[in-house]
Amino acid sequence: TWTDRSSGLGIAQIYKIGQSATEKDLVINGYQDNGTAVYDGDWRTEIGGDGMECVIDHDDSNYQYGALYYGDVRRSTNNGVNFSQIAANGTNGINESGAWVTPYALHETDANTMFIGYQNIWRSTNVKASSSSSVSWTKITNVNTSIRVVEPSPANTDMLYFVTSGILYRIDDVMAASPTTI
Protein backbone atom coordinates (compact mmCIF):
# COMPACT_ATOMS: atom_id res chain seq x y z
CA THR A 1 0.00 0.00 0.00
CA TRP A 2 1.04 3.60 -0.59
CA THR A 3 0.51 6.60 1.63
CA ASP A 4 0.34 10.09 0.05
CA ARG A 5 2.89 12.25 1.85
CA SER A 6 2.69 15.27 -0.49
CA SER A 7 -0.71 16.63 0.60
CA GLY A 8 -0.21 19.96 2.33
CA LEU A 9 3.16 20.67 0.73
CA GLY A 10 3.47 23.71 -1.58
CA ILE A 11 5.83 22.05 -4.09
CA ALA A 12 4.88 22.22 -7.75
CA GLN A 13 5.40 24.21 -10.94
CA ILE A 14 2.89 27.06 -10.87
CA TYR A 15 0.98 27.97 -14.04
CA LYS A 16 -1.11 30.78 -12.51
CA ILE A 17 -1.74 32.44 -9.12
CA GLY A 18 -4.87 34.19 -7.86
CA GLN A 19 -4.59 36.30 -4.74
CA SER A 20 -7.19 37.74 -2.46
CA ALA A 21 -7.70 41.51 -2.44
CA THR A 22 -9.18 41.32 1.06
CA GLU A 23 -7.16 38.62 2.90
CA LYS A 24 -3.36 38.77 2.89
CA ASP A 25 -2.85 35.03 3.49
CA LEU A 26 -5.23 33.67 0.86
CA VAL A 27 -4.07 32.48 -2.56
CA ILE A 28 -5.14 29.88 -5.10
CA ASN A 29 -2.55 28.32 -7.42
CA GLY A 30 -2.86 26.30 -10.61
CA TYR A 31 -0.06 23.71 -10.91
CA GLN A 32 1.33 21.77 -13.83
CA ASP A 33 0.22 18.13 -13.37
CA ASN A 34 -0.66 18.74 -9.71
CA GLY A 35 -4.09 20.36 -9.72
CA THR A 36 -5.22 23.55 -8.03
CA ALA A 37 -4.39 24.31 -4.42
CA VAL A 38 -5.72 26.88 -1.97
CA TYR A 39 -3.55 28.40 0.75
CA ASP A 40 -5.31 29.93 3.76
CA GLY A 41 -2.75 29.05 6.41
CA ASP A 42 -2.27 25.51 5.09
CA TRP A 43 -2.05 24.16 1.55
CA ARG A 44 -4.85 21.92 0.31
CA THR A 45 -5.44 20.57 -3.17
CA GLU A 46 -9.03 21.09 -4.30
CA ILE A 47 -9.07 20.43 -8.07
CA GLY A 48 -7.08 17.59 -9.64
CA GLY A 49 -5.42 17.37 -13.05
CA ASP A 50 -3.45 20.31 -14.44
CA GLY A 51 -4.37 23.50 -12.59
CA MET A 52 -4.66 26.59 -14.76
CA GLU A 53 -5.88 30.19 -14.30
CA CYS A 54 -6.98 31.09 -10.75
CA VAL A 55 -9.01 34.06 -9.49
CA ILE A 56 -10.39 35.13 -6.11
CA ASP A 57 -13.38 37.46 -6.09
CA HIS A 58 -12.16 40.96 -5.21
CA ASP A 59 -15.21 41.62 -2.98
CA ASP A 60 -15.98 38.24 -1.40
CA SER A 61 -13.16 35.69 -0.97
CA ASN A 62 -15.68 32.87 -0.52
CA TYR A 63 -15.93 32.97 -4.34
CA GLN A 64 -12.83 31.41 -5.88
CA TYR A 65 -12.24 30.17 -9.41
CA GLY A 66 -9.86 27.52 -10.69
CA ALA A 67 -9.61 25.80 -14.05
CA LEU A 68 -8.45 22.68 -15.81
CA TYR A 69 -7.11 22.62 -19.36
CA TYR A 70 -9.04 23.92 -22.38
CA GLY A 71 -11.32 26.18 -20.33
CA ASP A 72 -12.98 23.90 -17.80
CA VAL A 73 -13.64 26.63 -15.19
CA ARG A 74 -14.73 25.70 -11.66
CA ARG A 75 -16.21 27.91 -8.92
CA SER A 76 -16.16 27.67 -5.15
CA THR A 77 -18.71 29.54 -3.05
CA ASN A 78 -17.27 28.37 0.29
CA ASN A 79 -13.73 29.76 0.46
CA GLY A 80 -12.18 27.14 -1.81
CA VAL A 81 -13.43 24.03 -0.02
CA ASN A 82 -15.63 22.67 -2.85
CA PHE A 83 -15.64 23.52 -6.56
CA SER A 84 -18.24 22.95 -9.28
CA GLN A 85 -18.04 23.47 -13.04
CA ILE A 86 -19.47 26.76 -14.37
CA ALA A 87 -17.88 26.88 -17.85
CA ALA A 88 -16.48 24.49 -20.47
CA ASN A 89 -17.21 23.39 -24.01
CA GLY A 90 -20.77 22.03 -23.80
CA THR A 91 -21.53 23.64 -20.41
CA ASN A 92 -23.97 26.49 -19.69
CA GLY A 93 -24.29 27.50 -23.35
CA ILE A 94 -20.59 27.51 -24.32
CA ASN A 95 -19.91 25.66 -27.57
CA GLU A 96 -16.15 26.01 -28.13
CA SER A 97 -12.89 25.02 -26.44
CA GLY A 98 -10.11 27.27 -25.27
CA ALA A 99 -6.33 27.08 -25.26
CA TRP A 100 -4.45 24.69 -22.96
CA VAL A 101 -4.37 27.56 -20.42
CA THR A 102 -7.64 29.35 -21.10
CA PRO A 103 -7.63 32.93 -19.77
CA TYR A 104 -10.46 34.43 -17.78
CA ALA A 105 -10.98 37.44 -15.53
CA LEU A 106 -13.58 39.11 -13.37
CA HIS A 107 -14.89 42.56 -14.28
CA GLU A 108 -12.94 45.25 -12.41
CA THR A 109 -15.91 46.55 -10.38
CA ASP A 110 -18.68 43.96 -10.82
CA ALA A 111 -17.55 40.60 -9.46
CA ASN A 112 -20.76 39.03 -10.78
CA THR A 113 -19.36 39.48 -14.32
CA MET A 114 -16.63 37.27 -15.79
CA PHE A 115 -14.97 37.12 -19.21
CA ILE A 116 -13.45 33.92 -20.65
CA GLY A 117 -11.31 33.69 -23.79
CA TYR A 118 -12.03 30.52 -25.73
CA GLN A 119 -12.04 30.95 -29.54
CA ASN A 120 -14.03 34.10 -28.73
CA ILE A 121 -14.69 36.16 -25.62
CA TRP A 122 -17.63 34.88 -23.57
CA ARG A 123 -19.29 36.99 -20.88
CA SER A 124 -21.37 35.99 -17.87
CA THR A 125 -23.21 38.60 -15.84
CA ASN A 126 -24.38 36.05 -13.27
CA VAL A 127 -21.20 34.13 -12.45
CA LYS A 128 -22.31 34.12 -8.80
CA ALA A 129 -25.68 32.48 -9.56
CA SER A 130 -26.89 30.27 -6.70
CA SER A 131 -26.49 27.11 -8.80
CA SER A 132 -23.43 26.43 -10.98
CA SER A 133 -25.75 25.14 -13.71
CA SER A 134 -27.59 28.50 -13.70
CA VAL A 135 -24.52 30.52 -14.75
CA SER A 136 -25.20 31.75 -18.29
CA TRP A 137 -22.68 32.76 -20.96
CA THR A 138 -22.94 34.98 -24.04
CA LYS A 139 -20.41 35.03 -26.90
CA ILE A 140 -19.49 38.72 -27.42
CA THR A 141 -16.80 38.55 -30.15
CA ASN A 142 -16.39 36.83 -33.47
CA VAL A 143 -12.61 36.35 -33.87
CA ASN A 144 -12.69 32.52 -33.91
CA THR A 145 -9.08 31.94 -32.94
CA SER A 146 -7.41 30.81 -29.74
CA ILE A 147 -7.28 33.58 -27.15
CA ARG A 148 -4.18 33.74 -24.92
CA VAL A 149 -4.79 36.72 -22.60
CA VAL A 150 -7.92 38.45 -21.24
CA GLU A 151 -7.46 41.68 -19.29
CA PRO A 152 -10.19 44.09 -18.16
CA SER A 153 -9.13 47.73 -18.01
CA PRO A 154 -8.82 49.11 -14.46
CA ALA A 155 -8.94 52.66 -15.90
CA ASN A 156 -12.17 52.21 -17.90
CA THR A 157 -14.48 49.42 -16.71
CA ASP A 158 -16.24 49.29 -20.09
CA MET A 159 -13.01 48.22 -21.84
CA LEU A 160 -11.46 44.79 -22.17
CA TYR A 161 -8.24 43.79 -23.91
CA PHE A 162 -7.48 40.35 -25.28
CA VAL A 163 -4.66 38.76 -27.25
CA THR A 164 -4.68 36.01 -29.86
CA SER A 165 -1.53 34.80 -31.64
CA GLY A 166 0.30 38.11 -31.87
CA ILE A 167 -2.77 40.36 -32.23
CA LEU A 168 -3.98 42.71 -29.51
CA TYR A 169 -7.71 43.51 -29.51
CA ARG A 170 -9.74 46.01 -27.51
CA ILE A 171 -13.46 46.05 -26.75
CA ASP A 172 -14.66 49.56 -25.87
CA ASP A 173 -18.21 48.69 -24.79
CA VAL A 174 -17.76 45.29 -23.17
CA MET A 175 -21.09 45.37 -21.33
CA ALA A 176 -23.15 46.29 -24.43
CA ALA A 177 -25.55 43.78 -26.00
CA SER A 178 -23.30 43.70 -29.11
CA PRO A 179 -19.83 44.95 -28.13
CA THR A 180 -17.46 46.39 -30.73
CA THR A 181 -14.08 44.70 -31.14
CA ILE A 182 -11.21 46.88 -32.39
PDB file of N, CA and C in Angstrom, residues 2 32 36 38 44 50 54-55 63 82 85 117-118 122-123 126 136 143 153 155 157 159 180-182:
ATOM      1  N   TRP A   2       0.314   2.333  -0.499  1.00  0.00           N
ATOM      2  CA  TRP A   2       1.036   3.597  -0.592  1.00  0.00           C
ATOM      3  C   TRP A   2       0.312   4.650   0.229  1.00  0.00           C
ATOM      4  N   GLN A  32       1.144  22.738 -12.768  1.00  0.00           N
ATOM      5  CA  GLN A  32       1.330  21.768 -13.830  1.00  0.00           C
ATOM      6  C   GLN A  32       1.267  20.367 -13.228  1.00  0.00           C
ATOM      7  N   THR A  36      -5.053  22.184  -8.533  1.00  0.00           N
ATOM      8  CA  THR A  36      -5.222  23.548  -8.031  1.00  0.00           C
ATOM      9  C   THR A  36      -5.259  23.476  -6.514  1.00  0.00           C
ATOM     10  N   VAL A  38      -5.354  25.665  -2.691  1.00  0.00           N
ATOM     11  CA  VAL A  38      -5.721  26.877  -1.967  1.00  0.00           C
ATOM     12  C   VAL A  38      -4.825  26.965  -0.737  1.00  0.00           C
ATOM     13  N   ARG A  44      -3.976  23.064   0.575  1.00  0.00           N
ATOM     14  CA  ARG A  44      -4.846  21.921   0.314  1.00  0.00           C
ATOM     15  C   ARG A  44      -5.205  21.898  -1.168  1.00  0.00           C
ATOM     16  N   ASP A  50      -4.316  19.146 -14.282  1.00  0.00           N
ATOM     17  CA  ASP A  50      -3.454  20.311 -14.442  1.00  0.00           C
ATOM     18  C   ASP A  50      -4.240  21.533 -13.987  1.00  0.00           C
ATOM     19  N   CYS A  54      -6.345  31.038 -12.068  1.00  0.00           N
ATOM     20  CA  CYS A  54      -6.981  31.092 -10.755  1.00  0.00           C
ATOM     21  C   CYS A  54      -7.353  32.536 -10.425  1.00  0.00           C
ATOM     22  N   VAL A  55      -8.533  32.722  -9.841  1.00  0.00           N
ATOM     23  CA  VAL A  55      -9.010  34.059  -9.486  1.00  0.00           C
ATOM     24  C   VAL A  55      -9.764  33.968  -8.166  1.00  0.00           C
ATOM     25  N   TYR A  63     -15.853  33.312  -2.914  1.00  0.00           N
ATOM     26  CA  TYR A  63     -15.930  32.966  -4.340  1.00  0.00           C
ATOM     27  C   TYR A  63     -14.519  32.877  -4.899  1.00  0.00           C
ATOM     28  N   ASN A  82     -15.027  23.490  -1.788  1.00  0.00           N
ATOM     29  CA  ASN A  82     -15.632  22.670  -2.846  1.00  0.00           C
ATOM     30  C   ASN A  82     -15.734  23.500  -4.117  1.00  0.00           C
ATOM     31  N   GLN A  85     -18.265  22.944 -11.693  1.00  0.00           N
ATOM     32  CA  GLN A  85     -18.042  23.473 -13.037  1.00  0.00           C
ATOM     33  C   GLN A  85     -19.070  24.543 -13.390  1.00  0.00           C
ATOM     34  N   GLY A 117     -11.784  33.710 -22.408  1.00  0.00           N
ATOM     35  CA  GLY A 117     -11.306  33.692 -23.787  1.00  0.00           C
ATOM     36  C   GLY A 117     -11.138  32.284 -24.310  1.00  0.00           C
ATOM     37  N   TYR A 118     -12.137  31.808 -25.038  1.00  0.00           N
ATOM     38  CA  TYR A 118     -12.035  30.517 -25.733  1.00  0.00           C
ATOM     39  C   TYR A 118     -11.539  30.814 -27.153  1.00  0.00           C
ATOM     40  N   TRP A 122     -16.308  35.194 -24.119  1.00  0.00           N
ATOM     41  CA  TRP A 122     -17.626  34.877 -23.572  1.00  0.00           C
ATOM     42  C   TRP A 122     -17.792  35.657 -22.283  1.00  0.00           C
ATOM     43  N   ARG A 123     -18.998  36.177 -22.065  1.00  0.00           N
ATOM     44  CA  ARG A 123     -19.290  36.989 -20.880  1.00  0.00           C
ATOM     45  C   ARG A 123     -20.443  36.377 -20.096  1.00  0.00           C
ATOM     46  N   ASN A 126     -23.846  36.696 -14.477  1.00  0.00           N
ATOM     47  CA  ASN A 126     -24.385  36.049 -13.272  1.00  0.00           C
ATOM     48  C   ASN A 126     -23.477  34.917 -12.802  1.00  0.00           C
ATOM     49  N   SER A 136     -24.970  31.677 -16.843  1.00  0.00           N
ATOM     50  CA  SER A 136     -25.198  31.752 -18.291  1.00  0.00           C
ATOM     51  C   SER A 136     -24.086  32.548 -18.964  1.00  0.00           C
ATOM     52  N   VAL A 143     -13.969  36.448 -33.328  1.00  0.00           N
ATOM     53  CA  VAL A 143     -12.615  36.352 -33.874  1.00  0.00           C
ATOM     54  C   VAL A 143     -12.255  34.919 -34.254  1.00  0.00           C
ATOM     55  N   SER A 153      -9.829  46.480 -18.292  1.00  0.00           N
ATOM     56  CA  SER A 153      -9.126  47.732 -18.013  1.00  0.00           C
ATOM     57  C   SER A 153      -9.500  48.249 -16.631  1.00  0.00           C
ATOM     58  N   ALA A 155      -8.714  51.225 -15.694  1.00  0.00           N
ATOM     59  CA  ALA A 155      -8.943  52.658 -15.900  1.00  0.00           C
ATOM     60  C   ALA A 155     -10.327  52.951 -16.472  1.00  0.00           C
ATOM     61  N   THR A 157     -13.838  50.717 -16.955  1.00  0.00           N
ATOM     62  CA  THR A 157     -14.478  49.418 -16.712  1.00  0.00           C
ATOM     63  C   THR A 157     -15.355  48.937 -17.853  1.00  0.00           C
ATOM     64  N   MET A 159     -13.999  48.696 -20.866  1.00  0.00           N
ATOM     65  CA  MET A 159     -13.006  48.225 -21.840  1.00  0.00           C
ATOM     66  C   MET A 159     -12.427  46.888 -21.408  1.00  0.00           C
ATOM     67  N   THR A 180     -18.287  46.140 -29.557  1.00  0.00           N
ATOM     68  CA  THR A 180     -17.460  46.393 -30.727  1.00  0.00           C
ATOM     69  C   THR A 180     -16.021  45.997 -30.434  1.00  0.00           C
ATOM     70  N   THR A 181     -15.460  45.136 -31.287  1.00  0.00           N
ATOM     71  CA  THR A 181     -14.078  44.700 -31.137  1.00  0.00           C
ATOM     72  C   THR A 181     -13.205  45.483 -32.108  1.00  0.00           C
ATOM     73  N   ILE A 182     -12.128  46.071 -31.567  1.00  0.00           N
ATOM     74  CA  ILE A 182     -11.211  46.876 -32.394  1.00  0.00           C
ATOM     75  C   ILE A 182      -9.868  46.170 -32.436  1.00  0.00           C
TER      76      ILE A 182
END
